[in-house]
Tab-separated table of C-alpha atoms and ligand atoms in Angstrom:
chain	number	residue	atom	x	y	z
A	1	UNK	CA	213.929	146.878	217.839
A	2	UNK	CA	214.857	150.675	218.708
A	3	UNK	CA	218.457	151.171	218.826
A	4	UNK	CA	220.791	153.873	219.740
A	5	UNK	CA	219.580	156.510	216.814
A	6	UNK	CA	216.024	155.955	217.598
A	7	UNK	CA	216.284	156.160	221.387
A	8	UNK	CA	218.590	159.211	221.024
A	9	UNK	CA	215.673	160.951	218.820
A	10	UNK	CA	213.104	160.150	221.417
A	11	UNK	CA	215.069	161.372	224.257
A	12	UNK	CA	215.926	164.574	222.282
A	13	UNK	CA	212.376	165.490	221.851
A	14	UNK	CA	211.027	164.174	225.337
A	15	UNK	CA	213.810	166.110	227.265
A	16	UNK	CA	212.387	169.563	226.782
A	17	UNK	CA	208.961	168.495	227.121
A	18	UNK	CA	209.394	166.559	230.436
A	19	UNK	CA	212.074	168.297	232.370
A	20	UNK	CA	210.877	170.283	235.076
A	21	UNK	CA	207.573	168.640	235.031
A	22	UNK	CA	205.631	167.032	237.839
A	23	UNK	CA	204.071	163.774	237.523
A	24	UNK	CA	200.549	164.306	238.829
A	25	UNK	CA	199.635	160.425	238.427
A	26	UNK	CA	200.617	157.309	236.631
A	27	UNK	CA	198.754	154.428	235.723
A	28	UNK	CA	200.138	151.044	234.780
A	29	UNK	CA	197.587	149.076	232.351
A	30	UNK	CA	199.674	146.085	231.901
A	31	UNK	CA	201.737	144.875	234.965
A	32	UNK	CA	203.795	142.554	233.253
A	33	UNK	CA	205.677	145.655	231.805
A	34	UNK	CA	207.166	146.594	235.246
A	35	UNK	CA	209.947	144.289	235.222
A	36	UNK	CA	213.400	144.260	237.434
A	37	UNK	CA	211.965	146.162	240.124
A	38	UNK	CA	209.682	145.156	243.185
A	39	UNK	CA	208.445	148.881	243.457
A	40	UNK	CA	204.868	149.931	242.937
A	41	UNK	CA	205.782	152.160	240.081
A	42	UNK	CA	202.603	154.271	240.191
A	43	UNK	CA	203.015	155.195	243.790
A	44	UNK	CA	206.748	155.585	243.708
A	45	UNK	CA	206.583	158.414	240.732
A	46	UNK	CA	203.130	160.009	241.937
A	47	UNK	CA	203.881	163.880	242.743
A	48	UNK	CA	207.582	163.399	241.725
A	49	UNK	CA	209.266	166.045	239.669
A	50	UNK	CA	211.263	165.161	236.491
A	51	UNK	CA	214.686	166.577	236.926
A	52	UNK	CA	216.308	165.465	233.625
A	53	UNK	CA	215.891	162.641	230.726
A	54	UNK	CA	218.767	161.036	229.206
A	55	UNK	CA	219.565	157.867	227.024
A	56	UNK	CA	222.011	155.260	228.254
A	57	UNK	CA	222.706	152.959	225.444
A	58	UNK	CA	219.127	151.748	224.689
A	59	UNK	CA	217.519	152.547	227.875
A	60	UNK	CA	215.744	156.052	228.700
A	61	UNK	CA	216.486	157.137	232.232
A	62	UNK	CA	214.308	159.811	233.818
A	63	UNK	CA	216.078	161.403	236.765
A	64	UNK	CA	213.087	162.298	239.373
A	65	UNK	CA	213.359	164.201	242.765
A	66	UNK	CA	213.435	160.746	244.300
A	67	UNK	CA	214.638	157.965	242.272
A	68	UNK	CA	214.863	156.988	238.605
A	69	UNK	CA	212.267	155.896	236.259
A	70	UNK	CA	213.974	153.673	233.605
A	71	UNK	CA	212.322	152.616	230.415
A	72	UNK	CA	213.431	150.163	227.816
A	73	UNK	CA	211.443	150.078	224.568
A	74	UNK	CA	212.201	146.487	223.753
A	75	UNK	CA	210.708	145.339	220.293
A	76	UNK	CA	207.868	147.678	219.942
A	77	UNK	CA	207.742	150.155	222.760
A	78	UNK	CA	206.599	153.777	221.991
A	79	UNK	CA	206.647	156.814	224.269
A	80	UNK	CA	203.884	159.269	222.855
A	81	UNK	CA	203.457	162.828	224.169
A	82	UNK	CA	199.884	164.211	224.189
A	83	UNK	CA	198.790	161.484	221.667
A	84	UNK	CA	195.319	159.411	221.884
A	85	UNK	CA	195.215	156.419	223.904
A	86	UNK	CA	195.507	152.975	221.950
A	87	UNK	CA	194.633	149.374	222.607
A	88	UNK	CA	198.364	148.970	223.314
A	89	UNK	CA	198.812	151.801	225.772
A	90	UNK	CA	200.428	150.016	228.636
A	91	UNK	CA	201.256	152.914	231.075
A	92	UNK	CA	199.690	156.646	231.193
A	93	UNK	CA	201.847	159.401	233.099
A	94	UNK	CA	199.745	162.518	233.830
A	95	UNK	CA	201.797	165.375	234.195
A	96	UNK	CA	201.010	168.832	235.437
A	97	UNK	CA	201.222	169.712	231.615
A	98	UNK	CA	200.704	167.167	229.160
A	99	UNK	CA	200.423	163.121	229.382
A	100	UNK	CA	203.022	160.722	228.439
A	101	UNK	CA	201.562	157.491	227.245
A	102	UNK	CA	203.648	154.302	226.905
A	103	UNK	CA	202.374	151.942	224.032
A	104	UNK	CA	203.784	148.669	223.439
A	105	UNK	CA	202.146	146.232	220.974
A	106	UNK	CA	204.281	142.951	222.051
A	107	UNK	CA	205.376	143.989	225.385
A	108	UNK	CA	208.885	142.744	225.608
A	109	UNK	CA	209.565	146.698	227.097
A	110	UNK	CA	210.070	147.326	230.501
A	111	UNK	CA	209.252	150.120	233.019
A	112	UNK	CA	210.931	150.103	236.300
A	113	UNK	CA	211.388	152.824	239.169
A	114	UNK	CA	214.477	152.312	241.476
A	115	UNK	CA	215.942	154.501	244.237
A	116	UNK	CA	218.861	155.130	241.808
A	117	UNK	CA	219.933	154.341	238.042
A	118	UNK	CA	219.759	150.418	237.867
A	119	UNK	CA	223.147	148.701	238.442
A	120	UNK	CA	222.575	146.839	235.204
A	121	UNK	CA	222.229	150.158	233.268
A	122	UNK	CA	225.449	151.563	235.154
A	123	UNK	CA	227.361	148.635	234.127
A	124	UNK	CA	226.749	149.213	230.579
A	125	UNK	CA	229.935	149.710	228.413
A	126	UNK	CA	230.825	153.081	226.974
A	127	UNK	CA	228.854	155.239	224.398
A	128	UNK	CA	230.114	154.426	220.813
A	129	UNK	CA	229.880	158.099	220.117
A	130	UNK	CA	232.277	159.113	222.975
A	131	UNK	CA	234.707	156.106	223.301
A	132	UNK	CA	238.517	156.854	222.434
A	133	UNK	CA	239.841	155.030	219.701
A	134	UNK	CA	242.501	153.143	221.835
A	135	UNK	CA	239.729	151.963	224.323
A	136	UNK	CA	237.601	150.874	221.802
A	137	UNK	CA	240.425	148.574	220.497
A	138	UNK	CA	241.227	147.540	223.716
A	139	UNK	CA	237.612	146.378	224.314
A	140	UNK	CA	237.428	144.285	221.196
A	141	UNK	CA	241.134	143.050	220.418
A	142	UNK	CA	241.028	140.109	222.813
A	143	UNK	CA	237.604	138.766	222.050
A	144	UNK	CA	237.615	135.618	219.814
A	145	UNK	CA	234.023	136.124	219.026
A	146	UNK	CA	232.813	137.371	215.645
A	147	UNK	CA	232.770	141.135	215.490
A	148	UNK	CA	229.057	141.444	214.863
A	149	UNK	CA	228.529	139.492	218.360
A	150	UNK	CA	231.153	142.006	220.067
A	151	UNK	CA	229.566	144.968	218.657
A	152	UNK	CA	225.920	143.642	219.888
A	153	UNK	CA	227.728	143.144	223.479
A	154	UNK	CA	226.311	145.867	225.387
A	155	UNK	CA	229.377	145.538	227.916
A	156	UNK	CA	231.874	146.500	225.051
A	157	UNK	CA	229.622	149.438	223.588
A	158	UNK	CA	226.296	150.266	224.458
A	159	UNK	CA	223.319	151.049	221.833
A	160	UNK	CA	224.575	149.181	218.909
A	161	UNK	CA	221.735	146.709	217.586
A	162	UNK	CA	221.320	144.625	214.527
A	163	UNK	CA	220.625	147.417	211.857
A	164	UNK	CA	223.680	149.993	212.893
A	165	UNK	CA	226.072	146.958	213.328
A	166	UNK	CA	225.471	145.656	209.638
A	167	UNK	CA	225.626	149.108	208.290
A	168	UNK	CA	228.663	150.208	210.086
A	169	UNK	CA	230.500	146.813	209.132
A	170	UNK	CA	229.804	147.579	205.581
A	171	UNK	CA	231.257	150.999	205.612
A	172	UNK	CA	234.355	149.967	207.339
A	173	UNK	CA	234.873	147.012	204.774
A	174	UNK	CA	234.733	144.259	207.424
A	175	UNK	CA	232.856	140.690	207.462
A	176	UNK	CA	230.586	140.279	210.158
A	177	UNK	CA	231.781	137.067	211.106
A	178	UNK	CA	235.494	137.978	211.264
A	179	UNK	CA	236.671	137.424	214.719
A	180	UNK	CA	237.245	140.519	216.659
A	181	UNK	CA	240.821	139.658	217.712
A	182	UNK	CA	241.845	139.341	213.949
A	183	UNK	CA	241.184	143.194	213.368
A	184	UNK	CA	243.973	145.144	213.269
A	185	UNK	CA	244.291	148.583	215.106
A	186	UNK	CA	243.770	150.328	212.024
A	187	UNK	CA	240.658	148.609	210.893
A	188	UNK	CA	239.262	148.838	214.385
A	189	UNK	CA	239.971	152.832	214.021
A	190	UNK	CA	238.002	152.733	210.727
A	191	UNK	CA	235.331	150.540	212.036
A	192	UNK	CA	234.760	152.973	215.078
A	193	UNK	CA	234.785	156.084	212.751
A	194	UNK	CA	232.033	153.978	210.704
A	195	UNK	CA	230.014	153.323	213.854
A	196	UNK	CA	230.076	156.961	214.461
A	197	UNK	CA	229.262	158.299	211.356
A	198	UNK	CA	226.252	155.845	210.586
A	199	UNK	CA	224.825	156.642	214.181
A	200	UNK	CA	225.020	160.213	213.602
A	201	UNK	CA	223.484	160.171	210.262
A	202	UNK	CA	220.751	157.991	211.540
A	203	UNK	CA	220.078	160.356	214.451
A	204	UNK	CA	220.082	163.206	211.767
A	205	UNK	CA	217.071	161.078	210.025
A	206	UNK	CA	215.400	160.590	213.444
A	207	UNK	CA	216.062	156.966	213.044
A	208	UNK	CA	214.957	153.916	211.020
A	209	UNK	CA	211.532	153.102	210.913
A	210	UNK	CA	211.708	149.463	209.948
A	211	UNK	CA	208.661	147.956	211.803
A	212	UNK	CA	206.683	150.277	213.987
A	213	UNK	CA	209.011	152.598	215.268
A	214	UNK	CA	208.028	156.293	215.578
A	215	UNK	CA	209.288	159.017	217.643
A	216	UNK	CA	207.412	160.922	220.276
A	217	UNK	CA	205.029	162.917	218.122
A	218	UNK	CA	204.143	159.729	216.187
A	219	UNK	CA	206.717	160.331	213.397
A	220	UNK	CA	208.487	157.970	211.362
A	221	UNK	CA	212.292	158.073	210.808
A	222	UNK	CA	213.570	157.983	207.381
A	223	UNK	CA	216.983	156.569	207.740
A	224	UNK	CA	215.791	152.887	206.398
A	225	UNK	CA	215.808	154.597	202.819
A	226	UNK	CA	219.582	154.952	203.507
A	227	UNK	CA	220.475	151.546	204.586
A	228	UNK	CA	223.265	150.247	202.373
A	229	UNK	CA	223.007	146.492	203.309
A	230	UNK	CA	220.500	146.037	206.064
A	231	UNK	CA	217.423	144.348	204.596
A	232	UNK	CA	218.682	144.722	201.073
A	233	UNK	CA	219.439	140.792	200.368
A	234	UNK	CA	219.849	140.161	196.708
A	235	UNK	CA	219.890	143.908	195.664
A	236	UNK	CA	223.272	145.252	194.147
A	237	UNK	CA	225.915	146.638	196.532
A	238	UNK	CA	225.874	150.317	196.074
A	239	UNK	CA	229.907	150.342	195.672
A	240	UNK	CA	230.253	147.213	193.575
A	241	UNK	CA	227.143	145.967	192.316
A	242	UNK	CA	227.425	142.278	193.910
A	243	UNK	CA	224.025	141.100	195.302
A	244	UNK	CA	223.926	141.498	198.988
A	245	UNK	CA	223.990	138.546	200.934
A	246	UNK	CA	222.108	137.479	203.943
A	247	UNK	CA	223.357	134.994	206.534
A	248	UNK	CA	223.172	134.527	210.452
A	249	UNK	CA	225.795	135.827	212.595
A	250	UNK	CA	225.681	136.128	216.428
A	251	UNK	CA	221.951	134.550	215.846
A	252	UNK	CA	220.870	137.395	214.060
A	253	UNK	CA	220.114	137.851	210.498
A	254	UNK	CA	222.948	139.559	209.054
A	255	UNK	CA	223.406	141.409	205.847
A	256	UNK	CA	226.902	142.052	204.159
A	257	UNK	CA	228.630	142.551	200.612
A	258	UNK	CA	230.911	139.346	199.977
A	259	UNK	CA	233.248	141.377	197.783
A	260	UNK	CA	233.503	144.823	199.782
A	261	UNK	CA	233.629	143.030	203.394
A	262	UNK	CA	236.949	140.947	204.185
B	301	LIG	ZN1	230.203	145.459	197.259
């Protein structure tokens, strides 16, 4: 599933291509990807100009001269620019210059048009790359759930998913199942720094291609080669050599070093 770095990579490459363009027509080939809105997306976006494109957590928001087109890539969504149609193309946006395709094999993604940014997107927690340490600590220290569950909660911080949560907790030396409320201010600061470092490094490497994630030009990211715990069960910890363990925390497959993380 695309997380913050993958969506950021897509937005950075889409924004210069889309901003200022006009949508001539839009065709939704799979109606079930239009979710959370009653609007006829094709009719609402046709003729509209794209003012700006931004990432909100894992959502891609295109601000039009009338309303907002919000896309969530779900598990397997892809936004491809000037790329050939495939059997998984679910929507086609014909622009005055270029074509934007929305491909999605499993169709857990969504496209919606709303008069303004949808309230559930507005309500997301702060960006992990911008939150102040004291606000981060305030957001986690009253929560009794595991720190992993708390980081995945999009109301606490937005954009963290399974991969970067595991990687950040490893770098911070914190066990994923530790109750968030048991983490000291000092360790919370270290965790926030680890999250920011791992997210920035992943953005630099254009994200992780663990399943079928590709960017807007169809290129794979290469941060998966730099994962220290995620999907490395049984392999030696890069710090201490102990085999990485896999368990389930917050109903998600979770990877950690039993020696380095406390
Ligand atoms: Zn270790």
